[in-house]
Short mmCIF file of C-alpha atoms in Angstrom, two decimals:
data_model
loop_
_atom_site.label_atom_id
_atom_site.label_comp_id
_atom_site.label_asym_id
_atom_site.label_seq_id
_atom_site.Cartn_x
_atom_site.Cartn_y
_atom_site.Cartn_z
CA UNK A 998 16.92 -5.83 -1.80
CA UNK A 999 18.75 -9.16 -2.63
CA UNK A 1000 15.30 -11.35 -2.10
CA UNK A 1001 12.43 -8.77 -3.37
CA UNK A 1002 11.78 -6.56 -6.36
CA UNK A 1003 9.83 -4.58 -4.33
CA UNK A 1004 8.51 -3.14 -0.61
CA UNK A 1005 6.13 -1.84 1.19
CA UNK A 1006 6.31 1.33 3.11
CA UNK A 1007 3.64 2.59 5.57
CA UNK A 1008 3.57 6.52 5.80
CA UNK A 1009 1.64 7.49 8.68
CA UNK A 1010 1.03 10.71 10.09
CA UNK A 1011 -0.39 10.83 13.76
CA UNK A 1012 -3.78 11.78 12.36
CA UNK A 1013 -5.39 9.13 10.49
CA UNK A 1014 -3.92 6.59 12.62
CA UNK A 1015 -1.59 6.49 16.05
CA UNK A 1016 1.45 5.93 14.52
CA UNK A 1017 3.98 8.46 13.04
CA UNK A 1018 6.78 7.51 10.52
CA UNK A 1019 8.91 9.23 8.08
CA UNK A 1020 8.90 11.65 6.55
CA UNK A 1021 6.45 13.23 9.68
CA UNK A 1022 9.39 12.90 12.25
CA UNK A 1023 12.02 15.37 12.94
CA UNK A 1024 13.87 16.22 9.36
CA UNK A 1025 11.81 13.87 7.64
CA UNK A 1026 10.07 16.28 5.69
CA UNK A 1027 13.06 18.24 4.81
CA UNK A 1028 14.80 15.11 3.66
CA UNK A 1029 11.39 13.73 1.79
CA UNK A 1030 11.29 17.17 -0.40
CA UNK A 1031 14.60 16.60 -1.89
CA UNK A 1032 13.52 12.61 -2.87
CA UNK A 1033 10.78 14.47 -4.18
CA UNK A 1034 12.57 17.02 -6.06
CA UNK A 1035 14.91 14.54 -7.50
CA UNK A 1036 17.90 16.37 -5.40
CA UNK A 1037 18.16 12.80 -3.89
CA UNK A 1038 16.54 9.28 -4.56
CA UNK A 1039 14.34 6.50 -1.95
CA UNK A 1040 16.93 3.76 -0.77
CA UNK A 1041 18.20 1.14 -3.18
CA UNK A 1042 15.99 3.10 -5.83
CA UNK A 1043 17.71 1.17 -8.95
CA UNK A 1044 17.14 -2.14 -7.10
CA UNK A 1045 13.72 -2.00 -5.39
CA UNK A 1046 10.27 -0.67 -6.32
CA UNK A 1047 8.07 1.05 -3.29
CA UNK A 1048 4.57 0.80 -2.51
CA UNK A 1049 3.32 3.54 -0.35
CA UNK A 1050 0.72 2.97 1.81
CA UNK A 1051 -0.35 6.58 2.40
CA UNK A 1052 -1.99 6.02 6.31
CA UNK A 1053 -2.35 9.41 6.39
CA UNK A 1054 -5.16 12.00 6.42
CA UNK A 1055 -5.84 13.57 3.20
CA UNK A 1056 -3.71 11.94 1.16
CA UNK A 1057 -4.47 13.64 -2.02
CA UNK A 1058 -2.20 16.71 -0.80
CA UNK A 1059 1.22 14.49 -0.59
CA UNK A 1060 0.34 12.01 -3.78
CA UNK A 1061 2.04 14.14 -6.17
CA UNK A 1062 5.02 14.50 -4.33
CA UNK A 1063 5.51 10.33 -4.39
CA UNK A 1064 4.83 10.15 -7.50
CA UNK A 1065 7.64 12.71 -8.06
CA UNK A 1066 9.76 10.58 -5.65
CA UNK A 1067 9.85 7.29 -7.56
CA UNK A 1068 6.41 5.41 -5.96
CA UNK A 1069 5.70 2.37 -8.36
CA UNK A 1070 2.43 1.96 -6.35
CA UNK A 1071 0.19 3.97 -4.16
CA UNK A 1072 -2.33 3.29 -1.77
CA UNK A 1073 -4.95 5.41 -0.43
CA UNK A 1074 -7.34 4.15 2.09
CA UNK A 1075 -10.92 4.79 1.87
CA UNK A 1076 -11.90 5.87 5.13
CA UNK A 1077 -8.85 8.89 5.08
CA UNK A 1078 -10.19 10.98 1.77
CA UNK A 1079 -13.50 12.78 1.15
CA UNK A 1080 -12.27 13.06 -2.19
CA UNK A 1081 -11.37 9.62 -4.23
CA UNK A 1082 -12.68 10.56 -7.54
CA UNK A 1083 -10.54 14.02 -7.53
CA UNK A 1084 -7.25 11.60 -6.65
CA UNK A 1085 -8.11 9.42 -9.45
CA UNK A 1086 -8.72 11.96 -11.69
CA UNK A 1087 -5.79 13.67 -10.58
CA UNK A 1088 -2.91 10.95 -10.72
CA UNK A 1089 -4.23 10.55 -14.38
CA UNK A 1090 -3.78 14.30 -15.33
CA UNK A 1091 -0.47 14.63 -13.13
CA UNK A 1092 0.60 11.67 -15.58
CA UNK A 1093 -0.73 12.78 -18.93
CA UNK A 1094 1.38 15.93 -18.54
CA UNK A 1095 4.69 15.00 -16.80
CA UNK A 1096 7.53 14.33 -19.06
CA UNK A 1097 9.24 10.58 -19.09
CA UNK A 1098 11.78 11.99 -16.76
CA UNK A 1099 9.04 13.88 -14.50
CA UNK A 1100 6.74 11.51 -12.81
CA UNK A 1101 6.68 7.76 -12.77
CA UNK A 1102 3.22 5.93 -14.04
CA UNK A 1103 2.17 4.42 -10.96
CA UNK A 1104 -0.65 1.78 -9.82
CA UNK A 1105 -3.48 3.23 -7.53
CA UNK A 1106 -5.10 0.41 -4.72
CA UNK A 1107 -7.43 1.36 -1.95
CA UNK A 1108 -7.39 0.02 0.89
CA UNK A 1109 -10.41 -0.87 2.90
CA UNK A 1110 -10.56 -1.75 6.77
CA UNK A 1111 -11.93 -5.28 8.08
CA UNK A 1112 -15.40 -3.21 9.18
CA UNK A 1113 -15.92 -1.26 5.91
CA UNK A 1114 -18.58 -2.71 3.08
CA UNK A 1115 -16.90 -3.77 -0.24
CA UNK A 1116 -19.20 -2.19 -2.04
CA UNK A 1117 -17.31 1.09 -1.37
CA UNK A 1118 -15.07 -0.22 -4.32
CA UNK A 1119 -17.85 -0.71 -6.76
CA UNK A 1120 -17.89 3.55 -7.99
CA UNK A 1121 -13.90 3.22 -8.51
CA UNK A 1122 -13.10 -0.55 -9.54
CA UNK A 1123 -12.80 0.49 -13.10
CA UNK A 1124 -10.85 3.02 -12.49
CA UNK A 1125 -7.87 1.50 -9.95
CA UNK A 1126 -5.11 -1.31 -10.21
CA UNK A 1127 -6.28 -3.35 -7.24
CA UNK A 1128 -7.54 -3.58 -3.78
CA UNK A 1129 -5.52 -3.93 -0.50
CA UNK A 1130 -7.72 -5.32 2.63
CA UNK A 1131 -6.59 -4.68 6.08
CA UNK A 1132 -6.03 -8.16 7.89
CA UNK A 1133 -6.38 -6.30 11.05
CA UNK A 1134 -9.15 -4.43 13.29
CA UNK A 1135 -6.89 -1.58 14.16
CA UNK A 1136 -4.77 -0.42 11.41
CA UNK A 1137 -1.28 1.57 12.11
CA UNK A 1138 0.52 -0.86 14.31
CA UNK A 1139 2.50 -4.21 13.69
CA UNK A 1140 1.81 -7.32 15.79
CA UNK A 1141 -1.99 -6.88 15.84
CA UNK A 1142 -4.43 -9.97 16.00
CA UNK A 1143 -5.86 -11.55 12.56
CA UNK A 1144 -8.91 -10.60 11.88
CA UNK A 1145 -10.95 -13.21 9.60
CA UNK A 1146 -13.39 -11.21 8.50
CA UNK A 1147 -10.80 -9.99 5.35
CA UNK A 1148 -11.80 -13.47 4.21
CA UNK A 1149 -15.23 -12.74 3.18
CA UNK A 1150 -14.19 -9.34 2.05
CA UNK A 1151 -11.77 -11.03 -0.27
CA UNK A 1152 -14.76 -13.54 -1.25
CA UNK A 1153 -16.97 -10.50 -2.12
CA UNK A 1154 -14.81 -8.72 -4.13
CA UNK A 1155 -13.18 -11.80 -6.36
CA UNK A 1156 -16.99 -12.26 -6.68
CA UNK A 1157 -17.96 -8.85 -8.07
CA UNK A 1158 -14.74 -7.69 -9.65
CA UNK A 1159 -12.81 -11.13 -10.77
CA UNK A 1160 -9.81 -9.35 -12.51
CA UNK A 1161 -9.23 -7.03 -10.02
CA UNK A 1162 -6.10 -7.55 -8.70
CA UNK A 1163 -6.52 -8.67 -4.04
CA UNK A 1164 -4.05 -7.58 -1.41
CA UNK A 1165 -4.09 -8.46 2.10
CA UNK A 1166 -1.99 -6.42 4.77
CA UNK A 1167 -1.80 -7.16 8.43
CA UNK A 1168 -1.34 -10.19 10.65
CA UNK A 1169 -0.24 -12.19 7.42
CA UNK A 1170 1.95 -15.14 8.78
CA UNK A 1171 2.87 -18.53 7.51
CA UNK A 1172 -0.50 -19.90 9.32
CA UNK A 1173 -2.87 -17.97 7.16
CA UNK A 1174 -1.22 -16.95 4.01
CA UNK A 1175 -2.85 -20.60 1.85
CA UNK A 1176 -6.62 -19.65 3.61
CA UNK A 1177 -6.27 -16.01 1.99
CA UNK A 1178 -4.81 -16.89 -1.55
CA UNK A 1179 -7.67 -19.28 -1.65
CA UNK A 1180 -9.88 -16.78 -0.46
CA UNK A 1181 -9.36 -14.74 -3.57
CA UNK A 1182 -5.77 -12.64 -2.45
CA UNK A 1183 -2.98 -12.12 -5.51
CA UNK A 1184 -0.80 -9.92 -3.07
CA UNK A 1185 0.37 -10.72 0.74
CA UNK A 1186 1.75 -7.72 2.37
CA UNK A 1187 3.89 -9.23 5.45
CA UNK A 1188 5.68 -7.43 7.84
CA UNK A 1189 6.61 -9.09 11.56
CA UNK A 1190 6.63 -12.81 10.22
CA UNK A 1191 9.33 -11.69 7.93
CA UNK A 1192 11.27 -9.48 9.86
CA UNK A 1193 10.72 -11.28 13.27
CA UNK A 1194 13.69 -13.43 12.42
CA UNK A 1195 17.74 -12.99 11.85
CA UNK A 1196 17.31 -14.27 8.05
CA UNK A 1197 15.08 -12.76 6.23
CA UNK A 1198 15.86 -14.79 2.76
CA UNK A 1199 14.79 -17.94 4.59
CA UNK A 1200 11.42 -16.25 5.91
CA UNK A 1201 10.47 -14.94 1.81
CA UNK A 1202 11.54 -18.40 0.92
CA UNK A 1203 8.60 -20.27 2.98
CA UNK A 1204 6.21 -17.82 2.36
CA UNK A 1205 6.39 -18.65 -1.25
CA UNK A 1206 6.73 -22.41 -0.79
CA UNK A 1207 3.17 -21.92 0.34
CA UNK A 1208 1.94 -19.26 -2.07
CA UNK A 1209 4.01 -19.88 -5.07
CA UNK A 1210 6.37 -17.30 -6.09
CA UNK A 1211 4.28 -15.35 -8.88
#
């Protein structure tokens, strides 16, 4: 909270991919539906903005719920709905009739896997606040191997949509972060390379010397 306005949080729930986080462990759900209620807030909720990265499978039962819970951004991945249009359509009619105090207006990404065409996107780039590509072959789990082929993902899509906004998540470290900015990213999600230290400040700090700090 002292060196970011915002964070990332993956939700995972043991069925879209191997990993299982909060609020799917014991008293997590419990806990979540009193964030979600407003009987209680996320962490450092005056501070910090969350991104929710919704790893689960189908999302558009649960996206509500964030909303309700404070989410500033949410992302859905592609392969773990049957039903994008209907969560589009949705998260604008959930937002046209909460009240100010109700549900926050949040930005909608999908996320798309290293092996999945870009032209999925094409149907719903009007329609969403950016992209978020998957740096990795197997999502769900930290310390997984780069994949390169997000490059020419990124390529393709600042290609066909140039003012959509570009995230990359997954195996981002000091080494690649210049080859994907130039490859068309705005965003770098980065998990291990900053937390794989004692000071965290210091490991933000170089990541912008080499991206900027926009």
């Amino acid at each position: 909270r002292d060196h970011v306005p915002l964070v990332q949080v993956d939700i995972m729930d043991g069925k879209f991919v191997e990993g299982l986080t909060w609020p799917y462990t014991k008293g997590g759900e419990e806990e979540f539906a009193r964030i979600a209620r407003r009987e209680d807030k996320l962490p450092d909720a005056q501070m910090l903005e969350y991104e929710i990265d919704l790893m689960i499978k189908e999302p558009e039962h649960v996206i509500e719920d964030w909303m309700r819970a404070g989410a500033s951004r949410i992302i859905v991945h592609i392969e773990s709905t049957e039903r994008m249009q209907d969560i589009i359509h949705d998260i604008a009619a959930h937002i046209t009739r909460a009240g100010d105090d109700d549900i926050m207006v949040v930005s909608l990404g999908i996320a798309i896997n290293t092996t999945t065409s870009t032209k999925v996107i094409d149907p719903y780039a009007s329609d969403i606040d950016f992209v978020q590509c998957m740096g990795i072959a197997e999502i769900g789990k930290q310390g997984e191997p780069y994949d390169p082929r997000v490059l020419s993902q990124l390529r393709a899509l600042r290609e066909r949509h140039p003012s959509l906004a570009l995230s990359v998540d997954g195996s981002v470290h000091f080494e690649n972060a210049s080859e994907l900015v130039e490859a068309g990213a705005d965003r770098l999600v980065s998990g291990s390379e900053i937390f794989g230290g004692s000071d965290v400040g210091k490991k933000i700090e170089q990541f912008h010397a080499i991206v900027g700090s926009d």
